[in-house]
PDB file of C-alpha atoms in Angstrom:
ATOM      1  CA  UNK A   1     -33.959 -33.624 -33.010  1.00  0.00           C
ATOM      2  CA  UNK A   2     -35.776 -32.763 -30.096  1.00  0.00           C
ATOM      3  CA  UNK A   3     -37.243 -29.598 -29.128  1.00  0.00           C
ATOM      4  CA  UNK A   4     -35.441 -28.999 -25.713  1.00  0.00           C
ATOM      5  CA  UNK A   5     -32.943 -31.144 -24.840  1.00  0.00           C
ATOM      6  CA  UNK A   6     -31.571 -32.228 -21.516  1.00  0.00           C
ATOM      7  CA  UNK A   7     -28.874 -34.177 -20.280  1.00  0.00           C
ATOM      8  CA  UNK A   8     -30.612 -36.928 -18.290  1.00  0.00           C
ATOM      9  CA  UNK A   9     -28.094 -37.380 -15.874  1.00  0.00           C
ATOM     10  CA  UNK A  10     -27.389 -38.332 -12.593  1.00  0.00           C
ATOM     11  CA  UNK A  11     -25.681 -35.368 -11.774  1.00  0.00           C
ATOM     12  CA  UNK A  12     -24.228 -35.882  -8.584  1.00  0.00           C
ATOM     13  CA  UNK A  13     -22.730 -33.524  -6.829  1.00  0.00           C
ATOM     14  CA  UNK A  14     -21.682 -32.771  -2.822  1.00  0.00           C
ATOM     15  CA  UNK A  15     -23.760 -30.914  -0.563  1.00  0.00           C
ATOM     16  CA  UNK A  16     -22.674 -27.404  -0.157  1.00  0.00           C
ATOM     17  CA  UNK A  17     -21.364 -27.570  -3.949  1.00  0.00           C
ATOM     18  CA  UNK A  18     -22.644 -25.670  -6.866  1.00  0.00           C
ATOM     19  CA  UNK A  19     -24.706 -27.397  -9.426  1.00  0.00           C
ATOM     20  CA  UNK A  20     -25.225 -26.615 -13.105  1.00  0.00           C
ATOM     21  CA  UNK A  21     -27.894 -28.020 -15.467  1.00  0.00           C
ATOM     22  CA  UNK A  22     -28.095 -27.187 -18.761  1.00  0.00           C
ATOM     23  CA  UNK A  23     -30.574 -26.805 -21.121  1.00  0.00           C
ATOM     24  CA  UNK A  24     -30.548 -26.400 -24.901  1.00  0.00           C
ATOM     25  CA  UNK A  25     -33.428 -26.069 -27.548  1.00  0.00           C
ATOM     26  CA  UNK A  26     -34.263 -25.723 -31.649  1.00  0.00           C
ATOM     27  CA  UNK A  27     -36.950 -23.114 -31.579  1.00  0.00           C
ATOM     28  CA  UNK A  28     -34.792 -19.759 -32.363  1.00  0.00           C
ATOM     29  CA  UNK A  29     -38.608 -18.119 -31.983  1.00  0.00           C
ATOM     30  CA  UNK A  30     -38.596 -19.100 -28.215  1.00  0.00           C
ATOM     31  CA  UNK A  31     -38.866 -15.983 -26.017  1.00  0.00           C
ATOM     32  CA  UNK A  32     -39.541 -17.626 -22.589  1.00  0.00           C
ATOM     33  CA  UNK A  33     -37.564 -20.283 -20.494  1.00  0.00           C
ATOM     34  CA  UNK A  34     -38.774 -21.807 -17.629  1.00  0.00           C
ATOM     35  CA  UNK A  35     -37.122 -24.418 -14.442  1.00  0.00           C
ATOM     36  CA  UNK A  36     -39.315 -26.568 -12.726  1.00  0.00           C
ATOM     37  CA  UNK A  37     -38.390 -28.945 -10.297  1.00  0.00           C
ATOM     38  CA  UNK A  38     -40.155 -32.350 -10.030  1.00  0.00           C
ATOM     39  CA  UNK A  39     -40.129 -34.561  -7.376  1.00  0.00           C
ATOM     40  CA  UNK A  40     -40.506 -38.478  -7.856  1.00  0.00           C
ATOM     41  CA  UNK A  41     -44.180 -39.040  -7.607  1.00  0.00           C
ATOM     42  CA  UNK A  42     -45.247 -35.355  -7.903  1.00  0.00           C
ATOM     43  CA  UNK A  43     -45.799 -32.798 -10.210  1.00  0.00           C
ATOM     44  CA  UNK A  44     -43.852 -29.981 -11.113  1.00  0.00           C
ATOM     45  CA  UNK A  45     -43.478 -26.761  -9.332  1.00  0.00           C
ATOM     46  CA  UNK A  46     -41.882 -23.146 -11.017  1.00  0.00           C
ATOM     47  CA  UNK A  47     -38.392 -22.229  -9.792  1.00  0.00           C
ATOM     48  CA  UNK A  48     -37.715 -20.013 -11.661  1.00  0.00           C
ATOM     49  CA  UNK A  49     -38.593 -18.411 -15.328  1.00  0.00           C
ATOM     50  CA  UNK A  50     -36.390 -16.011 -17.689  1.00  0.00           C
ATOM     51  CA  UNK A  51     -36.878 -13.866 -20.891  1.00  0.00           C
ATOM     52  CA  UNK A  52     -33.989 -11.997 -21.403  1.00  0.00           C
ATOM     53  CA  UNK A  53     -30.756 -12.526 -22.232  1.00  0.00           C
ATOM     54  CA  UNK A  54     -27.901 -12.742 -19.289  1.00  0.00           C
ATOM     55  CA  UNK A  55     -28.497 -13.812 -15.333  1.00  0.00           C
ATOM     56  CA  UNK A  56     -31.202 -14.036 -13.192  1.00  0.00           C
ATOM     57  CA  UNK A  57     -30.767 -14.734  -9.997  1.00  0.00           C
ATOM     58  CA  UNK A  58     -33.816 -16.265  -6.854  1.00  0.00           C
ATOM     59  CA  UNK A  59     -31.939 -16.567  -3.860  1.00  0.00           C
ATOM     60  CA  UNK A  60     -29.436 -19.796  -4.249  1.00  0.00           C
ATOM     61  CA  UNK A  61     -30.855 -20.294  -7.951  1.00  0.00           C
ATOM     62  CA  UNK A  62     -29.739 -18.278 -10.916  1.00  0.00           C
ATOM     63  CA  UNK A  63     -31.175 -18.997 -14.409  1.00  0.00           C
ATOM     64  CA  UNK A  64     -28.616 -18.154 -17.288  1.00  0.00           C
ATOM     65  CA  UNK A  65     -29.685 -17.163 -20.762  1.00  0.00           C
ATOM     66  CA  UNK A  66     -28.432 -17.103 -24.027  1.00  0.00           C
ATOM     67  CA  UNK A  67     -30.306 -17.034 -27.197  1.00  0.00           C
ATOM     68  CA  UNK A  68     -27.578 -16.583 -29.521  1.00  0.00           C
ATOM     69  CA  UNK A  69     -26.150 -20.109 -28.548  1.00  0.00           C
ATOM     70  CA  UNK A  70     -29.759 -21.243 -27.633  1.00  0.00           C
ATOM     71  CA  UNK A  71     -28.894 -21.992 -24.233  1.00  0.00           C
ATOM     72  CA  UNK A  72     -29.999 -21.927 -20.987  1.00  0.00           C
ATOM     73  CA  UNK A  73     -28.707 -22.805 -17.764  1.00  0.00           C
ATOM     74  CA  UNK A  74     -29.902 -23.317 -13.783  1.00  0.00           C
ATOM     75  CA  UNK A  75     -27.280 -22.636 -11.452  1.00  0.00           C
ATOM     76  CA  UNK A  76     -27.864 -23.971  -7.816  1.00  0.00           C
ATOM     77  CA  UNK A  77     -25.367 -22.657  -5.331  1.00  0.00           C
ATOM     78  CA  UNK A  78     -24.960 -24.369  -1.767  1.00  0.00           C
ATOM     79  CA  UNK A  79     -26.693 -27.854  -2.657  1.00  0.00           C
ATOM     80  CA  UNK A  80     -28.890 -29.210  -0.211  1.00  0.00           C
ATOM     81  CA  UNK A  81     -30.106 -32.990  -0.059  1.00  0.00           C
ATOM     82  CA  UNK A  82     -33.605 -31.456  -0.338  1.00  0.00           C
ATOM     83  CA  UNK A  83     -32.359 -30.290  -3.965  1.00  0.00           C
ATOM     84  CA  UNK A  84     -32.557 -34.065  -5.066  1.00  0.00           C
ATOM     85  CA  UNK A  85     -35.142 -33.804  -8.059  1.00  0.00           C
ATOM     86  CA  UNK A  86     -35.664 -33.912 -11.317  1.00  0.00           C
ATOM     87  CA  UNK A  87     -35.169 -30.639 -12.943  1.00  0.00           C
ATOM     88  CA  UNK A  88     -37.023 -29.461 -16.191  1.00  0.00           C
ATOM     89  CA  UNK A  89     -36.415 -27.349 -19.007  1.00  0.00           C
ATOM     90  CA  UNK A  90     -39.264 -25.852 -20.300  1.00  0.00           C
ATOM     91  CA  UNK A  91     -39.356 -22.721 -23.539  1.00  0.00           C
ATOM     92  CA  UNK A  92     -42.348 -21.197 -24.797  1.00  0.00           C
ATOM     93  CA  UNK A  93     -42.497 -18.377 -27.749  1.00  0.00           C
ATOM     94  CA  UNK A  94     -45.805 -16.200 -28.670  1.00  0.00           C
ATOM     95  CA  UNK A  95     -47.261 -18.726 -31.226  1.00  0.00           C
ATOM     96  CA  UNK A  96     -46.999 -21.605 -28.652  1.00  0.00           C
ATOM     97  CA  UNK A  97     -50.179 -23.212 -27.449  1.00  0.00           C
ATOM     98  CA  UNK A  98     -48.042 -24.359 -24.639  1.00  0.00           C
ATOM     99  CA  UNK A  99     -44.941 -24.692 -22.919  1.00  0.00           C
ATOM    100  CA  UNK A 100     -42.675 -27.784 -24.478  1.00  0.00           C
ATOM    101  CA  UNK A 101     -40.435 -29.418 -21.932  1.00  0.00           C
ATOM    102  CA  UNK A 102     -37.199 -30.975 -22.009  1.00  0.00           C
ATOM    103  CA  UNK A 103     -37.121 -35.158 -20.137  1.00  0.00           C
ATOM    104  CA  UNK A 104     -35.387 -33.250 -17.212  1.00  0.00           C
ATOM    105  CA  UNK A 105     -31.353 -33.865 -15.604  1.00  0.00           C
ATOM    106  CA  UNK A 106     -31.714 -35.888 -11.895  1.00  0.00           C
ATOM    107  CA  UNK A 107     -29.806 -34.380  -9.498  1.00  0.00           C
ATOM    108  CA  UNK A 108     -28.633 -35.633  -6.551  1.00  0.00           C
ATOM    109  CA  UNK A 109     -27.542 -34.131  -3.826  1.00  0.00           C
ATOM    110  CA  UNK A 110     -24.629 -36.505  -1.474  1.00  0.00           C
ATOM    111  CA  UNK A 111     -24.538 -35.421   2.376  1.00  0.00           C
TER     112      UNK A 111
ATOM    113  CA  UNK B   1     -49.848 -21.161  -3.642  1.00  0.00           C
ATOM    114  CA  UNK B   2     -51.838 -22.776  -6.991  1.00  0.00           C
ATOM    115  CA  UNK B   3     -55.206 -24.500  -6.426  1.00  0.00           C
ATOM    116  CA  UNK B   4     -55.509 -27.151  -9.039  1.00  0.00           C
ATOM    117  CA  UNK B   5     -57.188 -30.309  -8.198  1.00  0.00           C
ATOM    118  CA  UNK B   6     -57.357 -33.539  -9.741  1.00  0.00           C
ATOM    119  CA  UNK B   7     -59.007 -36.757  -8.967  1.00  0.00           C
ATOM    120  CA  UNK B   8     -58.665 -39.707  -8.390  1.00  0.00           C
ATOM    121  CA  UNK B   9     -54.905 -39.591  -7.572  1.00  0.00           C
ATOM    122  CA  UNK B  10     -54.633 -42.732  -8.410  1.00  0.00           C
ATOM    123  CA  UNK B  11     -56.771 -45.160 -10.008  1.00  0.00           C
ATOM    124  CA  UNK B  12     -56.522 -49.512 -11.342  1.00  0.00           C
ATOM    125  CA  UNK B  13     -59.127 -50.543 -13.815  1.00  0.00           C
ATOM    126  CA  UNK B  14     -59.685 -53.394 -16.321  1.00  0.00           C
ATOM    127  CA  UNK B  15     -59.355 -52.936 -20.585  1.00  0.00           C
ATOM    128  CA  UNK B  16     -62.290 -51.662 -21.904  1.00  0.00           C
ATOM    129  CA  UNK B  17     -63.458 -49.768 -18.829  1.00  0.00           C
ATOM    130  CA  UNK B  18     -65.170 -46.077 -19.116  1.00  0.00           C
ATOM    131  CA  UNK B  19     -62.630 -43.276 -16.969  1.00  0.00           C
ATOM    132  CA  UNK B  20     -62.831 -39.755 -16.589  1.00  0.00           C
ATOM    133  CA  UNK B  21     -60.170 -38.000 -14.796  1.00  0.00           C
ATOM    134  CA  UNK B  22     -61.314 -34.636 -13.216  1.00  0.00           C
ATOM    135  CA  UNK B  23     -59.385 -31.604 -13.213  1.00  0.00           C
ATOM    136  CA  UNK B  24     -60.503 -28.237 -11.379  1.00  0.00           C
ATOM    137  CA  UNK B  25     -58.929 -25.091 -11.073  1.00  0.00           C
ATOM    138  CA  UNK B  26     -59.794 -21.816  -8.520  1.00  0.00           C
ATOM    139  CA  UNK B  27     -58.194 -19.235 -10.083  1.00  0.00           C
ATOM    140  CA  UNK B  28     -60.052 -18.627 -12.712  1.00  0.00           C
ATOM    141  CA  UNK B  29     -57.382 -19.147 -15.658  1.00  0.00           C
ATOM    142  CA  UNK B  30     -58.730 -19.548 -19.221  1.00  0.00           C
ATOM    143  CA  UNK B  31     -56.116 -21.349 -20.408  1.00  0.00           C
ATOM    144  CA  UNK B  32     -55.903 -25.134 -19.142  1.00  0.00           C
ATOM    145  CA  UNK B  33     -53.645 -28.049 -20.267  1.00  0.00           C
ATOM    146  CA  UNK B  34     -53.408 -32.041 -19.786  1.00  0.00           C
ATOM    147  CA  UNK B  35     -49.670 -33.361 -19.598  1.00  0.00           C
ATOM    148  CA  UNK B  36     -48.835 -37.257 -19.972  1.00  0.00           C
ATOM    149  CA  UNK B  37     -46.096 -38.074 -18.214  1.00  0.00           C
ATOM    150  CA  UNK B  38     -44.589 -41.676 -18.316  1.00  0.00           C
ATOM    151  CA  UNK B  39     -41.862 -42.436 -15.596  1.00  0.00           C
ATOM    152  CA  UNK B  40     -38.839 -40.421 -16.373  1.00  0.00           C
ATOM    153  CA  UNK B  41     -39.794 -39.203 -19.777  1.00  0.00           C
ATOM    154  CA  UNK B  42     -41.091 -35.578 -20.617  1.00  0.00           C
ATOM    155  CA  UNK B  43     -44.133 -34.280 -20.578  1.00  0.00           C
ATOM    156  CA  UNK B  44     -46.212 -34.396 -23.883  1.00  0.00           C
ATOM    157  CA  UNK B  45     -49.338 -32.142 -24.435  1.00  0.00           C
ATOM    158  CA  UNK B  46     -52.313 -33.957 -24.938  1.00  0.00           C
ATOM    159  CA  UNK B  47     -55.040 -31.620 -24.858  1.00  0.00           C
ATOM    160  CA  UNK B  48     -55.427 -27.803 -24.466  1.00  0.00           C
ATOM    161  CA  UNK B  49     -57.695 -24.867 -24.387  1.00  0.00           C
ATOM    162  CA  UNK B  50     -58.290 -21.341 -24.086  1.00  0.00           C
ATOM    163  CA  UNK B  51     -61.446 -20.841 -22.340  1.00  0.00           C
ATOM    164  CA  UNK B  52     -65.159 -22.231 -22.323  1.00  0.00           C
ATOM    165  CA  UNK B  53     -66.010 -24.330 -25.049  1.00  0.00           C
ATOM    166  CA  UNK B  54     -62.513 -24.001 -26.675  1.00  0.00           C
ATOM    167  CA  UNK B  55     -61.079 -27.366 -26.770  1.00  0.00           C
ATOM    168  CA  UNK B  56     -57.523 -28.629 -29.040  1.00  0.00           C
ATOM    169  CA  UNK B  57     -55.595 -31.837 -29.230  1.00  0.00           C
ATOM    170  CA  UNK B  58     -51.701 -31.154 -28.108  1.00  0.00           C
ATOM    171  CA  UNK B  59     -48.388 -32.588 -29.925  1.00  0.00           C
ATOM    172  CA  UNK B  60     -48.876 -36.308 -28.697  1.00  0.00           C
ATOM    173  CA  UNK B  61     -51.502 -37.973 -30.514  1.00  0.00           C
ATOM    174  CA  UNK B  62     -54.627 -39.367 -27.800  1.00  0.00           C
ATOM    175  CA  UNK B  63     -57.184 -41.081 -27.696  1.00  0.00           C
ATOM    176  CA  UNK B  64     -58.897 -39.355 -24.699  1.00  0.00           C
ATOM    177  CA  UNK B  65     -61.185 -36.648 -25.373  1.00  0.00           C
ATOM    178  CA  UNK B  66     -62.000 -33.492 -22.859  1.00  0.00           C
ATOM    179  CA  UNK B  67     -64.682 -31.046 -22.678  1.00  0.00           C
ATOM    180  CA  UNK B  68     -64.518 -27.574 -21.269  1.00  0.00           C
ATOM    181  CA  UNK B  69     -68.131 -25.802 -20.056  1.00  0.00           C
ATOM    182  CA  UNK B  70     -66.871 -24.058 -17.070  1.00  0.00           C
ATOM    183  CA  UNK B  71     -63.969 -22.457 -16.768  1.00  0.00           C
ATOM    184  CA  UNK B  72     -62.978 -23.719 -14.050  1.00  0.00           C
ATOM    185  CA  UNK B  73     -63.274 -27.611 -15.120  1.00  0.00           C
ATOM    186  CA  UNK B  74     -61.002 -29.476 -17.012  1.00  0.00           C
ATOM    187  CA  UNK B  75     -62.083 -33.354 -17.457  1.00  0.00           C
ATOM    188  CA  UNK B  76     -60.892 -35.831 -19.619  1.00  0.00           C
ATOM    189  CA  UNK B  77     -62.394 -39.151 -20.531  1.00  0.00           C
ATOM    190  CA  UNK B  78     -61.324 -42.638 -22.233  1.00  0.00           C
ATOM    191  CA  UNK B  79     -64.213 -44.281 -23.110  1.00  0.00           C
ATOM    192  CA  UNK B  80     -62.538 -47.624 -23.506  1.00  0.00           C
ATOM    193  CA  UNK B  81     -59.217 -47.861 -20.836  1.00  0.00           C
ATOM    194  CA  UNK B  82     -56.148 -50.303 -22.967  1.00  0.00           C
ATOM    195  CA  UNK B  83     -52.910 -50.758 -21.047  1.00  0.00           C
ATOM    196  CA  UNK B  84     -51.347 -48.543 -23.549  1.00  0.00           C
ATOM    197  CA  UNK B  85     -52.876 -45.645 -21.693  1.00  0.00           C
ATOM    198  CA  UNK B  86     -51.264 -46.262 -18.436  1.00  0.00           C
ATOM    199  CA  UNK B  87     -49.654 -43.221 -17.642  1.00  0.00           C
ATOM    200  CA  UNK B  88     -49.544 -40.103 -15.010  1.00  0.00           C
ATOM    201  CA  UNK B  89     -51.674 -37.606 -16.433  1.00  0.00           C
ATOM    202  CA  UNK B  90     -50.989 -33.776 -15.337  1.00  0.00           C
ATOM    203  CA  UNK B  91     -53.376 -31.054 -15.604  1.00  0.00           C
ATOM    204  CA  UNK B  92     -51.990 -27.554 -15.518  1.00  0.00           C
ATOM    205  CA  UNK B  93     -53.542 -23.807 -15.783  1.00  0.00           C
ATOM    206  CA  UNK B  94     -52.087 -21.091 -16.738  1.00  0.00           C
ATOM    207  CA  UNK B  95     -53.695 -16.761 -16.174  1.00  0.00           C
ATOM    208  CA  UNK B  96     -51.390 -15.697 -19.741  1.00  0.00           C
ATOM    209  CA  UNK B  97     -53.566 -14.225 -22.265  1.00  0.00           C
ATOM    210  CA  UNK B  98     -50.620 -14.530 -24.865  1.00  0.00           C
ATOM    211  CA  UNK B  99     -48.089 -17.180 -26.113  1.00  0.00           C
ATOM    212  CA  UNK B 100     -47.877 -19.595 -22.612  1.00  0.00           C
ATOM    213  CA  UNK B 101     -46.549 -18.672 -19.497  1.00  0.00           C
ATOM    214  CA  UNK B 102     -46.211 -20.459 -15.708  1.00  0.00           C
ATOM    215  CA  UNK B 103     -48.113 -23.631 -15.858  1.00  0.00           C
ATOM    216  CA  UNK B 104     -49.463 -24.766 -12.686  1.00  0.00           C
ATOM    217  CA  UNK B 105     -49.725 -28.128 -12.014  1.00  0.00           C
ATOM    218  CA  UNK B 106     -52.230 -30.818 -10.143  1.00  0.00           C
ATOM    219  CA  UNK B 107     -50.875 -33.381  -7.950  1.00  0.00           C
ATOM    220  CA  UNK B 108     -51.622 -35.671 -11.121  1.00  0.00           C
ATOM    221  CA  UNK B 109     -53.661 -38.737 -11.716  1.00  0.00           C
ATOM    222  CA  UNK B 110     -51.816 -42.167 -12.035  1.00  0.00           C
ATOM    223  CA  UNK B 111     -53.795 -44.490 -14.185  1.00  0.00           C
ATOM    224  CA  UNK B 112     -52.950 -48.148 -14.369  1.00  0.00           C
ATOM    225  CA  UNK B 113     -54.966 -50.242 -16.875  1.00  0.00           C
ATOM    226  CA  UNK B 114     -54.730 -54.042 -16.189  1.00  0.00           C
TER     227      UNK B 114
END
């Protein structure tokens, strides 16, 4: 079983809708979740990053968290084109050397 | 805005050639990182470490080796290039003292080996 795992989609979804990727992992130790979002070619960049338990919300992202179930969640609201990327899961707990990341959902964005 | 910088960005050699990728960093993190990344998989750890001559091998097993003597330098070498190691390679930094936190990330360094 892998560590964090990731639908690896296309998710496609209109533009103006609301998109939801999901993220699950093993580690019941992790204490930090992070999104990044990856264009093709480039590297990944932060959106957003969560500890606790419950919503967090960046402007049109929120991150959802819930350790219990070991799941966490990226809500985009208002999709834009521009949101067309690869999105990755990341966790990290105290005893990690580094963050472990999930193979990342592709969503696209339809005009 | 991170300042990470890795060169070449992209780079086509022959089996059995010598490479070093660079990696340099501004902000004077201790902790630095090198990522493989093959297209549309994850991103495995191949190296890490936590300050000046502090050097560990990650979860995915490698046969590059890197060096750390300045904090703010990063590079990692294949002395002899095989077509198995084509790949992106990603170096990242990161300012947490404890557990790992935001990674920042290079542009990345695509090696092809003919």
């Amino acid at each position: 079983q892998k560590e964090v795992e990731q639908n690896s989609g296309p998710l496609s979804v209109p533009e103006g809708a609301i998109a939801s990727l999901n993220c699950t992992y093993s580690d019941r130790g992790s204490q930090s979740f992070f999104w990044y979002r990856q264009y093709s070619g480039k590297s990944p960049e932060l959106i957003m990053f969560i500890y606790s338990n419950g919503d967090k919300e960046d402007g049109r992202f929120t991150a959802q968290l819930n350790k219990a179930s070991q799941y966490v969640s990226l809500l985009i609201r208002d999709s834009q084109p521009s949101d067309s990327a690869t999105y990755l899961c990341a966790v990290s707990d105290t005893g990690r050397r580094a963050l472990t990341f999930g193979s990342g959902t592709r969503l696209q964005v339809q005009p | 805005e991170a300042d990470i910088y890795q060169t070449p960005r992209y780079l086509v050699i022959g089996t059995g050639k010598k490479i070093t990728l660079e990696c340099s960093q501004t902000m004077g993190h201790d902790k630095m990182y090198w990522y493989q990344q093959d297209p549309g998989m994850e991103l495995h750890l191949i190296h890490y470490s936590y300050g000046v001559n502090s050097t560990e091998k990650g979860d995915l097993s490698s046969e590059s080796t890197v060096s750390r003597i300045r904090t703010e330098h990063f590079p990692l070498t294949l002395e002899s290039a095989r077509p198995s190691h084509t790949s992106q390679y990603l170096c990242a930094s990161s300012v947490r003292a404890g557990g790992a936190g935001e990674l920042f990330f290079g542009e990345g360094s695509r090696l092809t080996v003919l």
